[in-house]
Amino acid sequence: MYGFSRFYKYPLPLLLLSLWLVAVFLLSDQPAHSQHAAISNKEKYQSTFLAKTIMPSTLTENVRKTVLENGLTVLIKEVHTAPVVTVQVWYKVGSRNEEPGVNGIAHQLEHMMFKGTKNRPIQFGRLFSALGSDSNAFTSYDQTAYYGTVERNKLKALLVLEADRMQNSQIEPEQLANEKRVVISELQGYENSPEYRLNRAVMQAVFPNHAYGLPVGGTKADVEKFEVEQVQKYYRNFYSPDNAVLVIVGDFQTANTLETIKEVFGKLAKNSAESKASLNTQHSTLPTLSTQHGLNAPLTARAKPQLSANSTPIVLREPGVGRLLQAVYPLPDANQPDVPALDVMDYILTEGRNSRLYQVLVESGLASEVTASVTSLRESGWYEVLVTAGSKQDLKKIDSVLSSAIANVTEKGVTPEEVERAKTQLTADVILSNRDITSQAMRLGNDETTAGDYRYTDRYLAAVRLVKPTDVVAVINKYLTKEARIAGFFEPTQKRITGVGDKPDSAQTTDNFSPGVPVLPSEVAKYLPPVDLARDAIARVLPQELKLPNGMRILLLPDNSTPTVTLSGHIQAGTEFDPENKAGLAAFVADNLLNGTKSKDVLTIAKVLAERGVSLNFQTYREGVHIEGDSLAEDLPIILEILADVVKNSTFPVKELELHRQQTLTDLQLELDEPSEVARRIFVQSIYPKKHPLHTFPTEESLQQIQRQDVIDFKAKHYRPDTTVLALVGDFDLDIVRSLIKNEFGDWEVSGQAPTLKYPTVSMPEKIVSVNPVLSGKTQAVTYMGYTGINRYDPRFHAALVLNQILGGDTLSSRLGAEVRDRQGLSYGIYSSFQAGKNAGTFVIEMQTSPGDSTKAIASTRQILQQIHQQGVTALEVETAKRTLISNYNVSLANPEELTDRILMNEVYGLDKGELHSFTDKIQKVTLTQVNQAARELLHPDKIVVVTAGPSVLTEKSIR
């Protein structure tokens, strides 16, 4: 729910999707006439876009900036692609304003901002949920942000709520005590990760006298000591209009919205002189800041935090698995002129198969993964490289190769081709990340609060276009010296997993717990700001279907709101088809599709598509392989061509398969060091018996059993056009795209019948089944509770969605969230869901807790299940849940990726084409009687599997 922001890979202003950029341009293995036809269509398609603007002249040309008399900065941008709007409030305060002893207070205050105000003494998460707002918050180094996206008729309501908690939030002792437990649970979750602990140690060494060296979320020792007066003072000092930026993006009229903003926020008082003085002296170790901004500001324009460098690596020897190397190089702040060249450098070093560090570390087998990011903040920055060592590889050797590779770049330089490819990727990333209104507002808020100028991204992109090879070498020479960096090694001392037995214990819980009285929806309604109840008519445009003679189905929905295309696909080749002794085979196939075809090797594919800035990924899950692709509109022919080539002509080279096997084995070790993954595996295997398609998970033994011929045979058997569905949403011409698809996929042959599976019926457990796998050295526990559930075609499906929204659909507004998380403070996050697919899925409740709180949280959860099972829910709860589900659904359709996935899965499930819009009608028709019947039939608190993975303390506090 809550958390703090870290911007990996991409520059400061961007919250971008991670892109795996792979592509190809020509089908050289096709017959001459077929190849000619395909090229002709591509030329025709691309010529359509020659007159179009591929990217706006500026990304902020429609933004209007206003500063109210009380100092509130307002950024608004009209985007009329869908009847939705996002409202975000960014406060110019983060962990940068802290010091040892009060580390984490900004993050703690972020949590408290949901606890209610003097005017509305109610959990704000319930108010946001009642509005159907997709709301959340995060704390970062330079800012704390709160955001919500809703249907446009809720705009004023969101403004009223944000203005209320800007100055009227209540911070009470009991609430703080509970929320401190929640924050500590969150921090313990981070502590479970060796990467987090290593990064914390390295950052403290890099910034020994500056708050950038402190963990953003804080430390348990500091959080435990927070007093109400401290948090209240921090709130008074930093939460005021003159220290905030209000960002609104979406479907509204600027003039009217500005008047509403002035009406709602204009009456708020700015900080007092006393508070301002406290704000300015809050962090005594901060340097004096210059008022100069801009990418061309001289390096000496502002004082830098004191940095530290040490040639001797920091070594953490702790329980765990997997060796890690982290190297951090200090960099300048966001407004310095070297930042664009540094980002280009990062892409050349670590983005994709052709990148320099991937070649020397991963292709050689020394490492299973290498990632990196440039972080550019208000007062400083850093370049962070993280290497996950290959099995039995020495970190010192990896470190030596890493240093040599960087030195080699400075000696031999980089090619113009590498630089241009990196610049293309950066530009494509900006465009593709800017398609939904929430992301657009995030970029504006980030730019204004961190760089001091909402137009930062425009200037940044202009500077990126000017980067030359000599600039890249210059910044490497300047910043990536071995003397300037701090390196850290994580050396595991032992395997963590102990006490995981094959047979779970069965026991009946005897805890006596009485949940608090649920918050009545009438109470929520009393505090909701008024909204226009008249819903906006959603455009009922349906996708058009194309079905090829070979059985392949394609859904097409033109949308010219942005010059991009989103592709989503499904192939019926999921893990359910894994042989028991070769579990992991389905994923092996999908993960290696891009590693070579009959006409192109892996590096050719990676290089050509990286040059076009196209992403294409394959992800295996239970019932299929999910395809994800994004590109600029002009590059749609490329994404279709590479997809067709790999599903038809992949060759699975031996070298790439063996490299992937070693990476997968390393990944498996790391996964089995995570309580969430251990809990999930044992939970599923405790529900589904052996021989069931869901019981099997990859093991070291099963992965070693997989041979190249197994991969080839699985691909030939399960990758078929008649079990493949594609959905495309974006800026394209229907006739041209139909022609492209026929040319690329029309010759994909099919023979025989598609493989099918029949899932056996699984009975409920006779009593409570309790399993407690122990992972030594962990600080937080993760619990999975549940049993077998329903499929997508169950007549109770829509009623189950409403029931689940009431039970655990939201970690703040649901019964479980309100009681276990909010009132008792036992869990950082608790959710429930019915995972319904073509076959019967699983009903599951997930939560993370401090080890000592697990037993009470489990007992509380079971009692709430019992309460709803026996007593049902109320009519007001049902109506509130329905409004929330409908609003959230409408908001989701404004996001091109969610819209494309929804179109895809409706087709995969064989639902009517009108389901895209009739879904909300079906939710609206759900009755109280149907929900309570579903509660009686689908909730079984005394027949439930409970798996808690975590520290050894749990062995003493297991359910008995």
PDB file of C-alpha atoms in Angstrom, residues 62-66 68 72-80 84-90 146-152 154-160 162 245-262 264-265 436-445 454:
ATOM      1  CA  ASN A  62      -0.869  22.078 -22.491  1.00  0.00           C
ATOM      2  CA  VAL A  63       0.140  22.497 -18.850  1.00  0.00           C
ATOM      3  CA  ARG A  64      -0.956  25.613 -17.009  1.00  0.00           C
ATOM      4  CA  LYS A  65       0.898  26.667 -13.877  1.00  0.00           C
ATOM      5  CA  THR A  66      -0.765  28.883 -11.274  1.00  0.00           C
ATOM      6  CA  LEU A  68      -2.347  30.813  -5.364  1.00  0.00           C
ATOM      7  CA  LEU A  72       0.086  26.574  -3.423  1.00  0.00           C
ATOM      8  CA  THR A  73       1.582  25.675  -6.811  1.00  0.00           C
ATOM      9  CA  VAL A  74      -1.066  24.304  -9.189  1.00  0.00           C
ATOM     10  CA  LEU A  75      -0.280  22.374 -12.385  1.00  0.00           C
ATOM     11  CA  ILE A  76      -3.236  21.393 -14.547  1.00  0.00           C
ATOM     12  CA  LYS A  77      -3.360  19.671 -17.917  1.00  0.00           C
ATOM     13  CA  GLU A  78      -6.440  18.852 -19.958  1.00  0.00           C
ATOM     14  CA  VAL A  79      -6.453  15.369 -21.508  1.00  0.00           C
ATOM     15  CA  HIS A  80      -9.797  14.425 -23.050  1.00  0.00           C
ATOM     16  CA  VAL A  84     -11.436  10.366 -15.858  1.00  0.00           C
ATOM     17  CA  VAL A  85      -9.162  12.672 -13.894  1.00  0.00           C
ATOM     18  CA  THR A  86      -6.219  12.270 -11.527  1.00  0.00           C
ATOM     19  CA  VAL A  87      -5.605  14.502  -8.506  1.00  0.00           C
ATOM     20  CA  GLN A  88      -2.179  14.485  -6.861  1.00  0.00           C
ATOM     21  CA  VAL A  89      -0.693  16.484  -4.000  1.00  0.00           C
ATOM     22  CA  TRP A  90       3.101  16.531  -3.779  1.00  0.00           C
ATOM     23  CA  TYR A 146      -0.716  11.408  -2.498  1.00  0.00           C
ATOM     24  CA  TYR A 147      -2.650  10.513  -5.620  1.00  0.00           C
ATOM     25  CA  GLY A 148      -6.071   9.355  -6.751  1.00  0.00           C
ATOM     26  CA  THR A 149      -7.651   8.727 -10.152  1.00  0.00           C
ATOM     27  CA  VAL A 150     -11.436   8.825 -10.511  1.00  0.00           C
ATOM     28  CA  GLU A 151     -14.289   9.418 -12.903  1.00  0.00           C
ATOM     29  CA  ARG A 152     -14.406  13.103 -13.737  1.00  0.00           C
ATOM     30  CA  LYS A 154     -15.620  13.033  -8.570  1.00  0.00           C
ATOM     31  CA  LEU A 155     -12.955  15.701  -9.194  1.00  0.00           C
ATOM     32  CA  LYS A 156     -14.202  18.234  -6.660  1.00  0.00           C
ATOM     33  CA  ALA A 157     -14.753  15.534  -4.050  1.00  0.00           C
ATOM     34  CA  LEU A 158     -11.097  14.489  -4.279  1.00  0.00           C
ATOM     35  CA  LEU A 159      -9.989  18.119  -4.034  1.00  0.00           C
ATOM     36  CA  VAL A 160     -12.088  18.606  -0.903  1.00  0.00           C
ATOM     37  CA  GLU A 162      -6.997  16.500  -0.081  1.00  0.00           C
ATOM     38  CA  VAL A 245       2.245  21.160  -5.531  1.00  0.00           C
ATOM     39  CA  LEU A 246      -1.267  20.235  -6.686  1.00  0.00           C
ATOM     40  CA  VAL A 247      -1.315  18.369 -10.013  1.00  0.00           C
ATOM     41  CA  ILE A 248      -4.519  17.650 -11.933  1.00  0.00           C
ATOM     42  CA  VAL A 249      -4.566  15.880 -15.295  1.00  0.00           C
ATOM     43  CA  GLY A 250      -7.608  14.624 -17.155  1.00  0.00           C
ATOM     44  CA  ASP A 251     -10.983  15.408 -18.639  1.00  0.00           C
ATOM     45  CA  PHE A 252     -12.035  18.839 -17.325  1.00  0.00           C
ATOM     46  CA  GLN A 253     -12.238  22.492 -18.325  1.00  0.00           C
ATOM     47  CA  THR A 254      -9.297  24.561 -17.085  1.00  0.00           C
ATOM     48  CA  ALA A 255     -11.154  27.748 -16.203  1.00  0.00           C
ATOM     49  CA  ASN A 256     -13.852  26.000 -14.168  1.00  0.00           C
ATOM     50  CA  THR A 257     -11.343  23.760 -12.434  1.00  0.00           C
ATOM     51  CA  LEU A 258      -9.146  26.701 -11.435  1.00  0.00           C
ATOM     52  CA  GLU A 259     -12.143  28.384  -9.823  1.00  0.00           C
ATOM     53  CA  THR A 260     -12.910  25.194  -7.900  1.00  0.00           C
ATOM     54  CA  ILE A 261      -9.282  24.932  -6.751  1.00  0.00           C
ATOM     55  CA  LYS A 262      -9.324  28.505  -5.489  1.00  0.00           C
ATOM     56  CA  VAL A 264     -11.347  24.656  -2.023  1.00  0.00           C
ATOM     57  CA  PHE A 265      -7.635  25.366  -1.406  1.00  0.00           C
ATOM     58  CA  ASP A 436      -2.188   7.337 -19.032  1.00  0.00           C
ATOM     59  CA  ILE A 437      -3.112  10.422 -17.042  1.00  0.00           C
ATOM     60  CA  THR A 438      -1.792   9.143 -13.709  1.00  0.00           C
ATOM     61  CA  SER A 439       1.699   8.742 -15.156  1.00  0.00           C
ATOM     62  CA  GLN A 440       1.555  12.139 -16.814  1.00  0.00           C
ATOM     63  CA  ALA A 441       0.692  13.785 -13.510  1.00  0.00           C
ATOM     64  CA  MET A 442       3.417  11.810 -11.738  1.00  0.00           C
ATOM     65  CA  ARG A 443       5.982  13.177 -14.149  1.00  0.00           C
ATOM     66  CA  LEU A 444       4.822  16.761 -13.620  1.00  0.00           C
ATOM     67  CA  GLY A 445       4.830  16.394  -9.849  1.00  0.00           C
ATOM     68  CA  TYR A 454       7.611  21.012 -14.353  1.00  0.00           C
TER      69      TYR A 454
END
